[in-house]
Short mmCIF file of C-alpha atoms and ligand atoms in Angstrom, two decimals:
data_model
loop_
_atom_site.label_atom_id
_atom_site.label_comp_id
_atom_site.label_asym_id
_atom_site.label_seq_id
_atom_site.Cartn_x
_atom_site.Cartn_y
_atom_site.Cartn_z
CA UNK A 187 5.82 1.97 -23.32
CA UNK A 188 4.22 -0.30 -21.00
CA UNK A 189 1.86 2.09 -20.25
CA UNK A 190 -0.57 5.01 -21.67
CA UNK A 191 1.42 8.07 -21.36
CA UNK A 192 -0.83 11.23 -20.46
CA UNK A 193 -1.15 14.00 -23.32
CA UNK A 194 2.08 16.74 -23.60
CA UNK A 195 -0.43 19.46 -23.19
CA UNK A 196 -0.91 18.15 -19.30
CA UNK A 197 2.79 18.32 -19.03
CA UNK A 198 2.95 21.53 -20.57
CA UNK A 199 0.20 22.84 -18.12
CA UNK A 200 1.92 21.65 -15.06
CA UNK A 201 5.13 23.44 -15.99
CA UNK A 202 3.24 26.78 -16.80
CA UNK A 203 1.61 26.43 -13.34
CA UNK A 204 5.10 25.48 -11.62
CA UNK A 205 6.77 28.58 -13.71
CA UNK A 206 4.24 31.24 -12.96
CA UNK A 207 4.78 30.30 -9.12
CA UNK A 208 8.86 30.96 -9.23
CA UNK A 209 10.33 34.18 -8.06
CA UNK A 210 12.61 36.51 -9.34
CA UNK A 211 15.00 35.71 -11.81
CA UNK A 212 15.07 32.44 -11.15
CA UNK A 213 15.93 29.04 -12.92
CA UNK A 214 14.70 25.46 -11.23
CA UNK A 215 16.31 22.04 -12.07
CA UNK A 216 14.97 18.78 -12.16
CA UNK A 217 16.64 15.47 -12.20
CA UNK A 218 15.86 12.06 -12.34
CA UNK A 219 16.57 9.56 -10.19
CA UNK A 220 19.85 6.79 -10.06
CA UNK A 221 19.89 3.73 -10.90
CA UNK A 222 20.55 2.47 -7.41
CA UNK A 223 23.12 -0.64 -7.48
CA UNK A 224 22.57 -3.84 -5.60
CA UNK A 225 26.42 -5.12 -5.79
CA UNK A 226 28.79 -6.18 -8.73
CA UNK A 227 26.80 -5.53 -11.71
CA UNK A 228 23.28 -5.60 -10.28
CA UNK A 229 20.87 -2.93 -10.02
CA UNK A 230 17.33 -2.37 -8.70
CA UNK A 231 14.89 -1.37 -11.54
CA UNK A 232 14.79 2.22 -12.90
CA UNK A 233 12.18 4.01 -10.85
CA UNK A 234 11.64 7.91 -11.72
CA UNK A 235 11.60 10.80 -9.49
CA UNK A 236 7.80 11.90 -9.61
CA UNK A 237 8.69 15.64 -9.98
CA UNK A 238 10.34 15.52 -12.83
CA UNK A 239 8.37 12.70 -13.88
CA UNK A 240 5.06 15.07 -13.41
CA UNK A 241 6.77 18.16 -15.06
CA UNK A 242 7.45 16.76 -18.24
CA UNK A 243 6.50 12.68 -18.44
CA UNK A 244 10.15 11.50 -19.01
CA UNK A 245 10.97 8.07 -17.78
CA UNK A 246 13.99 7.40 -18.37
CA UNK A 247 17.21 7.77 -16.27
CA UNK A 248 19.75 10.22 -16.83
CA UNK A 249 17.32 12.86 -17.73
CA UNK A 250 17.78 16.74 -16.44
CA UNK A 251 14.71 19.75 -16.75
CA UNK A 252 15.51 23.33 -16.51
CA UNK A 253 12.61 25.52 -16.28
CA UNK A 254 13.75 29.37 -16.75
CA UNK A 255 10.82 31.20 -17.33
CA UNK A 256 13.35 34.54 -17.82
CA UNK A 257 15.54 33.01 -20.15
CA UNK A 258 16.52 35.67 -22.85
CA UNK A 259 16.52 33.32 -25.73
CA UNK A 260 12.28 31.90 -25.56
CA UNK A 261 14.32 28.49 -26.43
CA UNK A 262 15.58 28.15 -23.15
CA UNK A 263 12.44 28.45 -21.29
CA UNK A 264 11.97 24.65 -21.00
CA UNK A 265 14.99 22.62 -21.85
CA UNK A 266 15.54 18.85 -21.37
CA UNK A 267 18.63 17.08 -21.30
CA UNK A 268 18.46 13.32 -22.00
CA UNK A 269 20.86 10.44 -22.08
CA UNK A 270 22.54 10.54 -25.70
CA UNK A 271 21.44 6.86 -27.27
CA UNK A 272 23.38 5.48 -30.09
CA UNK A 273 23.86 1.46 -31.66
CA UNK A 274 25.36 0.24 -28.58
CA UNK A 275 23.08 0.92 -25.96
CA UNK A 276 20.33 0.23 -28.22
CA UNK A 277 21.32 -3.47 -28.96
CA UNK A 278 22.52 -3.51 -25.03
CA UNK A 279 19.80 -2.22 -23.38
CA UNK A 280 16.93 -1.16 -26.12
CA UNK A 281 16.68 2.11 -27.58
CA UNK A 282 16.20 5.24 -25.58
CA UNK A 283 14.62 8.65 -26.61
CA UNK A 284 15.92 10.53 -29.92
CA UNK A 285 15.35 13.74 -29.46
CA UNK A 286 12.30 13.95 -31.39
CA UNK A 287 10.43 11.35 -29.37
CA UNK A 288 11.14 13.48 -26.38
CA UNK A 289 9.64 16.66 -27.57
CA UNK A 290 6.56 14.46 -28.86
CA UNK A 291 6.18 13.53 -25.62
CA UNK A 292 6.88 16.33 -22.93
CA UNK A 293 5.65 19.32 -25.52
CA UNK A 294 9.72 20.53 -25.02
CA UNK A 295 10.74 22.08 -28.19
CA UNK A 296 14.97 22.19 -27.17
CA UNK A 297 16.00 18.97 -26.08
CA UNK A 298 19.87 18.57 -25.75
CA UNK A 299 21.98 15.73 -25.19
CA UNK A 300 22.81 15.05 -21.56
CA UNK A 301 26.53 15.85 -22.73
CA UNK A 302 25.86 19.17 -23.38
CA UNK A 303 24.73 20.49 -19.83
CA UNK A 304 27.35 21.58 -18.46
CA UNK A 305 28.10 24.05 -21.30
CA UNK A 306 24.45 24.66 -21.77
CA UNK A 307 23.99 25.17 -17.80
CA UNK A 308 27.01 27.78 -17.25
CA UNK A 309 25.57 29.61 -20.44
CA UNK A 310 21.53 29.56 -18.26
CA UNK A 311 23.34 30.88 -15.00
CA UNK A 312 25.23 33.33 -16.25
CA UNK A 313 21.19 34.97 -16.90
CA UNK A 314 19.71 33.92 -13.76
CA UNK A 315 20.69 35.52 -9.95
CA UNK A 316 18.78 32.33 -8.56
CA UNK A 317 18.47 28.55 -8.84
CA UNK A 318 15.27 26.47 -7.42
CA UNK A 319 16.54 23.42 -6.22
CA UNK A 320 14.56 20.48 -5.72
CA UNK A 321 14.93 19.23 -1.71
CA UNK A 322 12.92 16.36 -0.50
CA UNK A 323 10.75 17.52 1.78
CA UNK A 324 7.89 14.94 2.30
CA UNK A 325 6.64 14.79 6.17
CA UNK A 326 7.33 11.19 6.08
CA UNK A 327 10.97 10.91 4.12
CA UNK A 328 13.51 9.47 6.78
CA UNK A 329 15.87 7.95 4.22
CA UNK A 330 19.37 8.85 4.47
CA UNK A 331 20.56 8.03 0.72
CA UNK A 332 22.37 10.78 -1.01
CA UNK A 333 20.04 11.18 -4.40
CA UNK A 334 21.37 12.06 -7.90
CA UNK A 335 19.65 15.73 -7.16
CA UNK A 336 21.01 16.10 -3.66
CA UNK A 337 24.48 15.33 -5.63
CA UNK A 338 23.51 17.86 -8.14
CA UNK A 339 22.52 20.52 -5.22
CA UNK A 340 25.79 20.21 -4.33
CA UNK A 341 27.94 20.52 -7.04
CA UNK A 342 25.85 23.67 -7.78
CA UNK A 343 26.29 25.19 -4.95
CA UNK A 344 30.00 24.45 -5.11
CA UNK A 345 30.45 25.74 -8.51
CA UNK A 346 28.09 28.98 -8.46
CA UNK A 347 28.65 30.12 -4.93
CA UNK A 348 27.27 33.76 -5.97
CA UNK A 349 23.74 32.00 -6.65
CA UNK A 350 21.13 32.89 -4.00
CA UNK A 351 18.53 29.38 -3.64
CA UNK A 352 14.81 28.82 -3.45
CA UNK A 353 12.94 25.93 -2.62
CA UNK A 354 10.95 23.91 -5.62
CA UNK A 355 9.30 21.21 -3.29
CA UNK A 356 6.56 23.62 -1.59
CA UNK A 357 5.35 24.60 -4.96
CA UNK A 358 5.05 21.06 -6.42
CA UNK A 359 3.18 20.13 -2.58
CA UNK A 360 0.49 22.10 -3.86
CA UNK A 361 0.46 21.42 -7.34
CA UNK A 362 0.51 17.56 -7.05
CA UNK A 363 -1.67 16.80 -4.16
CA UNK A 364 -4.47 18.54 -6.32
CA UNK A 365 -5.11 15.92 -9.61
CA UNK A 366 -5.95 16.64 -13.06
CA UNK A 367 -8.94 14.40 -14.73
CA UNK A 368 -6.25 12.66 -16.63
CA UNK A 369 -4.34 11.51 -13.27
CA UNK A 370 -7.51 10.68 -11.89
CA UNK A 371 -8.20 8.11 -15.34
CA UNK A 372 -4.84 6.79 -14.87
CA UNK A 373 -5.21 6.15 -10.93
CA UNK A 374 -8.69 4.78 -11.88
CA UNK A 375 -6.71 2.39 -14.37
CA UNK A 376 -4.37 1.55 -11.32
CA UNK A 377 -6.97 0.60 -8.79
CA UNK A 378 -9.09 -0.96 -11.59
CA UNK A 379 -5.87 -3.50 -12.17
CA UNK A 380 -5.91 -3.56 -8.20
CA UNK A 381 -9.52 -4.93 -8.41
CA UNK A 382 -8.66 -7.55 -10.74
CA UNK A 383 -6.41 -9.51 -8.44
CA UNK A 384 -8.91 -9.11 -5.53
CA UNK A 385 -11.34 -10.68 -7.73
CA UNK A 386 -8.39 -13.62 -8.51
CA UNK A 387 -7.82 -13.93 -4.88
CA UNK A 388 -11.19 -14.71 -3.78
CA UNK A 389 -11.45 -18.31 -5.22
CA UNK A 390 -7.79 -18.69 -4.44
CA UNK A 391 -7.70 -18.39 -0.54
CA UNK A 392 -8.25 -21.24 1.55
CA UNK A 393 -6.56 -23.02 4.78
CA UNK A 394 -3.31 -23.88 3.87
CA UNK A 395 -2.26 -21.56 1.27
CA UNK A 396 0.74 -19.49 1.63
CA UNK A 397 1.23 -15.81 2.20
CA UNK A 398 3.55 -15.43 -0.73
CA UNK A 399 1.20 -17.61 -3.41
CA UNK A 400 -1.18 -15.12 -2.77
CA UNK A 401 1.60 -12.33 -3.28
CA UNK A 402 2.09 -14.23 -6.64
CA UNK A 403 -1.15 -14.55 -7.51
CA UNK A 404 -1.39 -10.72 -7.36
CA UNK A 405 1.55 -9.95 -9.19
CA UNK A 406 0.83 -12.00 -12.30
CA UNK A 407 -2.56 -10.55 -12.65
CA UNK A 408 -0.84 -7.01 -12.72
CA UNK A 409 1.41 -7.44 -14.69
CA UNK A 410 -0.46 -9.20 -17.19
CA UNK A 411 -2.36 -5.86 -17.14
CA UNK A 412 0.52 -3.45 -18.30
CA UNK A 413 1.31 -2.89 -14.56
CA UNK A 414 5.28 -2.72 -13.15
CA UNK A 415 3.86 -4.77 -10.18
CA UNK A 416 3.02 -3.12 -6.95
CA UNK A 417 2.96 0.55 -6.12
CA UNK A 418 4.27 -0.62 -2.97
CA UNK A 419 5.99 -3.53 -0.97
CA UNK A 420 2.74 -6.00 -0.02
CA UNK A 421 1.73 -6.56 3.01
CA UNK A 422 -0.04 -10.34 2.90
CA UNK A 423 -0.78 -10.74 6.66
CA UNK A 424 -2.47 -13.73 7.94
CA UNK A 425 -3.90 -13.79 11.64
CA UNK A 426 -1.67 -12.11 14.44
CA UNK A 427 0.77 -10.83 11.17
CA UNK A 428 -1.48 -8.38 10.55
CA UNK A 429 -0.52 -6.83 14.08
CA UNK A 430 2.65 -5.80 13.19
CA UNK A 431 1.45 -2.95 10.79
CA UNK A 432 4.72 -2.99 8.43
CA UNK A 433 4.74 -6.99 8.12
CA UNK A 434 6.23 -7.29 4.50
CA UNK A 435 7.71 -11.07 4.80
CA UNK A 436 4.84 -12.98 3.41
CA UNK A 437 6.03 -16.09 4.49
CA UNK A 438 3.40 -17.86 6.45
CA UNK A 439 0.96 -20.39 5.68
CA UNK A 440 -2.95 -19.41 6.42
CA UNK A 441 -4.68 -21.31 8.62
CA UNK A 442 -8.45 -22.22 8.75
CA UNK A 443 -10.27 -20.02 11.02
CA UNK A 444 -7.77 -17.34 10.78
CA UNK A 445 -8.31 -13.44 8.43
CA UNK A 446 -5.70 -12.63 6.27
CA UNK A 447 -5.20 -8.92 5.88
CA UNK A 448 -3.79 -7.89 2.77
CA UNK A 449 -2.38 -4.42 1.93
CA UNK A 450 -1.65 -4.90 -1.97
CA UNK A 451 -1.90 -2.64 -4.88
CA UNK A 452 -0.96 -2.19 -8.41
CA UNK A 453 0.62 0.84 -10.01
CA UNK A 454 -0.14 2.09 -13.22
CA UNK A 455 2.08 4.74 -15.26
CA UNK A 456 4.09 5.26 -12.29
CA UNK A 457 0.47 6.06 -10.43
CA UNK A 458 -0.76 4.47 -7.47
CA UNK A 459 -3.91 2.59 -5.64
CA UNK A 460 -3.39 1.46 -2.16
CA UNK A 461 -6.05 -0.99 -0.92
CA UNK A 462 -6.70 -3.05 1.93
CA UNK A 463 -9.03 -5.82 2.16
CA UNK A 464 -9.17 -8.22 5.33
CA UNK A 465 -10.91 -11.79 4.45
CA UNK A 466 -11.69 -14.92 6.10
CA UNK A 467 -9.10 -17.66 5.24
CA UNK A 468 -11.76 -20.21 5.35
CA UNK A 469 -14.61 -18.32 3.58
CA UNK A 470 -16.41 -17.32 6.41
CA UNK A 471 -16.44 -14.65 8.90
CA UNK A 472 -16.77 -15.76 12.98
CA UNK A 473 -19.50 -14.07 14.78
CA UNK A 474 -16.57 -11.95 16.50
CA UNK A 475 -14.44 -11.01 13.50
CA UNK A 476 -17.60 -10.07 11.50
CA UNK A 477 -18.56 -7.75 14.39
CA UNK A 478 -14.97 -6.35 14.62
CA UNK A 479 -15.28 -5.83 10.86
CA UNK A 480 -18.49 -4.42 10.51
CA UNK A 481 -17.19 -2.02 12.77
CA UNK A 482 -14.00 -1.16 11.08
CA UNK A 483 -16.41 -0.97 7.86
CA UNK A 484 -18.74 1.88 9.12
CA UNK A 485 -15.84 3.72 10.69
CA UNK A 486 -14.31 3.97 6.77
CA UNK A 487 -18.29 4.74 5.46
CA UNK A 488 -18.57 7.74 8.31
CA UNK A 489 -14.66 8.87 7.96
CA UNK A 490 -14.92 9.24 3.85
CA UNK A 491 -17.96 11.39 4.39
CA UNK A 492 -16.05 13.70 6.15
CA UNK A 493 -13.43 13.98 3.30
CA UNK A 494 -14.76 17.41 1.56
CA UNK A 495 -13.27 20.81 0.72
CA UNK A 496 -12.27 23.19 3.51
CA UNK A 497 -11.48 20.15 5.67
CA UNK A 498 -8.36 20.37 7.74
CA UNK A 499 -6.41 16.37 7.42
CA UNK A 500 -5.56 17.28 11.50
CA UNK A 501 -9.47 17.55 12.27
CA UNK A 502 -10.58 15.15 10.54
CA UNK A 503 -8.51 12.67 12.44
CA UNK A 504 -10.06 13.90 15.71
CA UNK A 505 -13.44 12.99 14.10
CA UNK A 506 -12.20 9.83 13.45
CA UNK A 507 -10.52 9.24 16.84
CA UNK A 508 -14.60 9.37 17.99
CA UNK A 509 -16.25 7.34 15.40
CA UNK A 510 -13.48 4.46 16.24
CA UNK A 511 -14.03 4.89 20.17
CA UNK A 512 -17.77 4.32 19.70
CA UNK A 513 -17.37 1.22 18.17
CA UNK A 514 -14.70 -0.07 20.51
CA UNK A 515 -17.06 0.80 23.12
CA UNK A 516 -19.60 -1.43 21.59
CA UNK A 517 -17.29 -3.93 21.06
CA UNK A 518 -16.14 -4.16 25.11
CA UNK A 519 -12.36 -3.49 23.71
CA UNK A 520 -12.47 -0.21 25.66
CA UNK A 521 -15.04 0.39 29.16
CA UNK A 522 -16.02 4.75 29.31
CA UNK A 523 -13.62 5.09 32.25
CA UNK A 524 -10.73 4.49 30.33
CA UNK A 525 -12.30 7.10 27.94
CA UNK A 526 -13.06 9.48 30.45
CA UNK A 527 -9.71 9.00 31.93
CA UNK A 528 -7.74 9.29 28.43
CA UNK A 529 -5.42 11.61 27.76
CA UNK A 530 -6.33 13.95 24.89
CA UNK A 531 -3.13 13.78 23.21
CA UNK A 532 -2.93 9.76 23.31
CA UNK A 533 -6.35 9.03 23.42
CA UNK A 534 -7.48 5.43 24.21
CA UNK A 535 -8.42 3.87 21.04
CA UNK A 536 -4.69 4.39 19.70
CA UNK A 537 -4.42 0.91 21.59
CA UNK A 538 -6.48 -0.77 19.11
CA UNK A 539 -5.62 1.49 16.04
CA UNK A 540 -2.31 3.35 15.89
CA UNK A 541 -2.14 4.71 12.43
CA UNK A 542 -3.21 7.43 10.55
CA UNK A 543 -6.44 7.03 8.41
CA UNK A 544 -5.63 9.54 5.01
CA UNK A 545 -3.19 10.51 3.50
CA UNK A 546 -2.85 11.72 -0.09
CA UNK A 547 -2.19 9.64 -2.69
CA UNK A 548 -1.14 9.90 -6.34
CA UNK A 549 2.12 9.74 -8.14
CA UNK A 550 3.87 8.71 -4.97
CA UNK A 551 1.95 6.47 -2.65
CA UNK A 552 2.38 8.79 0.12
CA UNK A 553 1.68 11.50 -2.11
CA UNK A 554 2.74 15.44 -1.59
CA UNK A 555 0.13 17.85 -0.12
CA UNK A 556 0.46 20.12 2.61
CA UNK A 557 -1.67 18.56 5.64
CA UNK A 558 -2.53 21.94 7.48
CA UNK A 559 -3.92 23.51 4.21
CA UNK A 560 -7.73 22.86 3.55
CA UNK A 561 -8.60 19.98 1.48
CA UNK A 562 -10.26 20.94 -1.99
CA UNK A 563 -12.14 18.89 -4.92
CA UNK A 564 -9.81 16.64 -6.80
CA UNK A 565 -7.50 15.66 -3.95
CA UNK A 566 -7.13 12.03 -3.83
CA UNK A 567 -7.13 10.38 -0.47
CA UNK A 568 -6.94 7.01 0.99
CA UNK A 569 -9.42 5.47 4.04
CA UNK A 570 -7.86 3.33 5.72
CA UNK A 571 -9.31 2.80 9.51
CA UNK A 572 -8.06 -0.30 11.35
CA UNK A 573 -9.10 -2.48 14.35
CA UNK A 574 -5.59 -4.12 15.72
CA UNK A 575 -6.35 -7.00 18.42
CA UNK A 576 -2.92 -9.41 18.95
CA UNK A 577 -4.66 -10.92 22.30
CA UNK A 578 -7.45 -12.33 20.10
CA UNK A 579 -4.95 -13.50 16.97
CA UNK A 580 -6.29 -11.15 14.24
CA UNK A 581 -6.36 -7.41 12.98
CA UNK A 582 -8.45 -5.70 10.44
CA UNK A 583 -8.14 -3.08 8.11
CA UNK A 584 -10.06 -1.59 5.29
CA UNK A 585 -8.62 0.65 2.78
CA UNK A 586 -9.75 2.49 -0.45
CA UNK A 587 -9.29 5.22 -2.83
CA UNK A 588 -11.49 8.14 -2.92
CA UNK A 589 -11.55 12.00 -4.80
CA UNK A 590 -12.64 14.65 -2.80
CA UNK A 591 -15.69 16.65 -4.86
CA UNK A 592 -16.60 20.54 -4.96
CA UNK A 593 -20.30 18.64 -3.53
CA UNK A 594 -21.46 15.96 -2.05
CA UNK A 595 -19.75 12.57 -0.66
CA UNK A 596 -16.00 11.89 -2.25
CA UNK A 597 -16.05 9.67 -5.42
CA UNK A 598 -14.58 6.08 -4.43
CA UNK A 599 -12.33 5.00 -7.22
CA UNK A 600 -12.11 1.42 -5.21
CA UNK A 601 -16.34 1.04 -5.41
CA UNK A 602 -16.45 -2.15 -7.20
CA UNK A 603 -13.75 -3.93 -4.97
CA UNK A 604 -15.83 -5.98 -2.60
CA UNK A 605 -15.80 -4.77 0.50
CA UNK A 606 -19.16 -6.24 2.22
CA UNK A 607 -19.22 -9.08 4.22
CA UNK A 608 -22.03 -11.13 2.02
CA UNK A 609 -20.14 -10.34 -1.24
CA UNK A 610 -16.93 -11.53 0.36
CA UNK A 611 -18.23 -14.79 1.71
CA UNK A 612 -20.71 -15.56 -1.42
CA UNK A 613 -17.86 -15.01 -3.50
CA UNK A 614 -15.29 -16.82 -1.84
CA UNK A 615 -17.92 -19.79 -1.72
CA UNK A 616 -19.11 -20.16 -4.85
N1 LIG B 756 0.14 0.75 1.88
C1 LIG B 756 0.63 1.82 2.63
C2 LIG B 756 -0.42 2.56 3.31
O1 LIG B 756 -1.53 2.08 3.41
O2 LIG B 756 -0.25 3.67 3.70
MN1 MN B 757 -2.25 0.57 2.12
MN1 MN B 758 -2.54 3.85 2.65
#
């Protein structure tokens, strides 16, 4: 594998933990995700689905888990169905996992071919009154795509209409968004590939370069460090670009005097980082973007402060909203009578910052976690405050990693990225 799998006995753990949380006589079903197609032969890469991708560490397409935790044979507990290989696929497309290597790797002692399910699955439901399916219920999914599980879901439902249902996704909400210290090493790994194409970048930007040299810039130094590429379509956004929050085209050329905002990351082991850093194109900062900065950069100090058990992700945002209207006071974007005069449920600084300043972060970049629930140590949240201003060409945003701790300030995986404005021009100078 590219990457440095984590240990069975995590896997193992996180299906124990999923299994003692099921109701009833009950059996849940994982699956992984298509292969989506493009046209004629084409595909997009293989990307997993993170549950069962966090249940069991398979990456590979094709692949079913049943948890049962009633089965009456113990053998049936866990069971994993994966893609049969054999001499043709493996001089087509390299070889897959034997079932052997697929026990050594999710701790699952019965692994059948994928050919078997459907015998092995009537035998399972003719013991269980209930099936766990596995819905998408993310806050933020929006995509209309029929996925290999919603397929599954249906068929199911179709052939065992006597079956009553139970939802898997609130269960793995609460078990992801909180990270074991091996998640947290490989996240580390992530945003420690993440640093090294900052680092690349600074003696690379200058007036004239283009948006997507710097995008390649990035994605050679990840993947030269056992990274797929980016956890997430790049946003490269030089001077009024970086006002349009979802730019992804990359296809301008940076200009002296200008910032460049860049929203880039690296995955690692199917893991995310998520960073922003805004720099001057031409090494230095003006006397106005440096104040605008410095601003944005005390908002993030104050707002990861506040990032500790028991905190509630809709308060926090209110204590944000305040922190970011004090400095946009200061900086004469907003005057106190449009504060006094602002409407509590679209208060006035969403003029100059519209987003959202943490959200969890993990396996998916927009991780699961169930926002009205208090935070607790080990969640892993980003910082990400912003300062938007199209009338005077440029926007800023800062962005890093950090682990919320049982005491004291949240650890900030990003720490060594730079971040202050000295480091940023001394290095981009030298
Ligand atoms: N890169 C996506 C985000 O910051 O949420
Ligand atoms: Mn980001
Ligand atoms: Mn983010």
């Amino acid at each position: 594998m590219r990457y440095q799998p984590l240990s069975a006995s995590f896997y193992r753990s996180n299906r124990s933990r999923f299994m003692a949380q099921m109701n009833g006589n009950s059996l849940a079903v994982f699956n992984s995700n298509d292969i989506y197609p493009i046209s004629a032969d084409s595909t997009l890469p293989f990307a997993q689905h993170r549950d069962i991708f966090y249940l069991c560490g398979v990456d590979q397409e094709e692949s079913i888990l049943v948890l049962f935790p009633n089965a009456i044979d113990p053998q049936h507990r866990e069971v994993l169905f994966v893609r049969e290989t054999n001499a043709h696929i493996a001089v087509w497309e390299g070889a897959k996992l034997s079932k052997a290597q697929a026990t050594a790797l999710t701790g699952i002692e019965t692994v059948y071919w994928l050919s078997d399910f459907d015998r092995v699955f009537q035998e399972l439901s003719t013991q269980c009154d209930r099936f766990y399916f596995n819905t998408n219920e993310h806050h933020r999914q929006a995509v209309e795509t029929q996925t290999r599980e919603d397929r599954f879901i249906a068929k199911c439902k179709q052939d065992y209409p006597a079956h009553s249902v139970a939802k898997s996704n609130p269960i793995l909400q609460q078990l992801r968004s909180v990270k074991a210290a091996e998640e947290i090493a490989q996240m580390q790994t992530a945003c420690n590939i993440t640093e090294k194409g900052i680092r690349r970048l600074l003696g690379f930007i200058e007036p004239g370069v283009w948006e997507y040299e710097i995008e390649a810039e990035l994605a050679h130094e990840f993947l030269k460090n056992r990274s797929k590429g980016f956890a997430y379509t790049p946003i490269i956004a030089s001077g009024n670009n970086a006002n349009v929050l979802h730019y992804t085209e990359n296809n301008c050329q940076c200009k002296a005097g200008e910032l460049i905002l860049m929203d880039v990351a690296a995955e690692y082991g199917n893991y995310s980082s998520d960073l922003t850093r805004t720099f001057p194109v031409s090494g230095r900062f003006t006397d106005r973007q440096r104040a605008v900065y410095e601003a944005v950069l005390r908002v993030k100090k104050e707002a990861t402060k506040l990032l500790t058990p028991g905190t509630i992700w809709k308060e926090f945002h209110v204590e944000v909203g305040a922190l970011i209207t004090r400095e946009l006071l200061e900086l004469g974007l907003l005057d106190k009578l449009d504060v006094a005069q602002q409407d509590p449920n679209s208060p006035a600084y969403k003029k100059y910052f519209m987003h959202g300043t943490a959200h969890h972060i993990g396996l998916d970049t927009h991780d699961y976690g169930l926002l009205h629930l208090p935070m607790e140590a080990n969640m892993v949240f980003t910082v990400e405050p912003g300062i938007y201003i199209p009338e005077e060409g440029f926007g800023i945003r800062i962005e890093d990693d950090v682990v919320v701790q049982q005491e004291g300030e949240p650890v900030n995986l990003m720490a060594n990225i730079p971040i202050e404005v000295e480091e940023i021009e001394d290095l981009m100078n030298r």
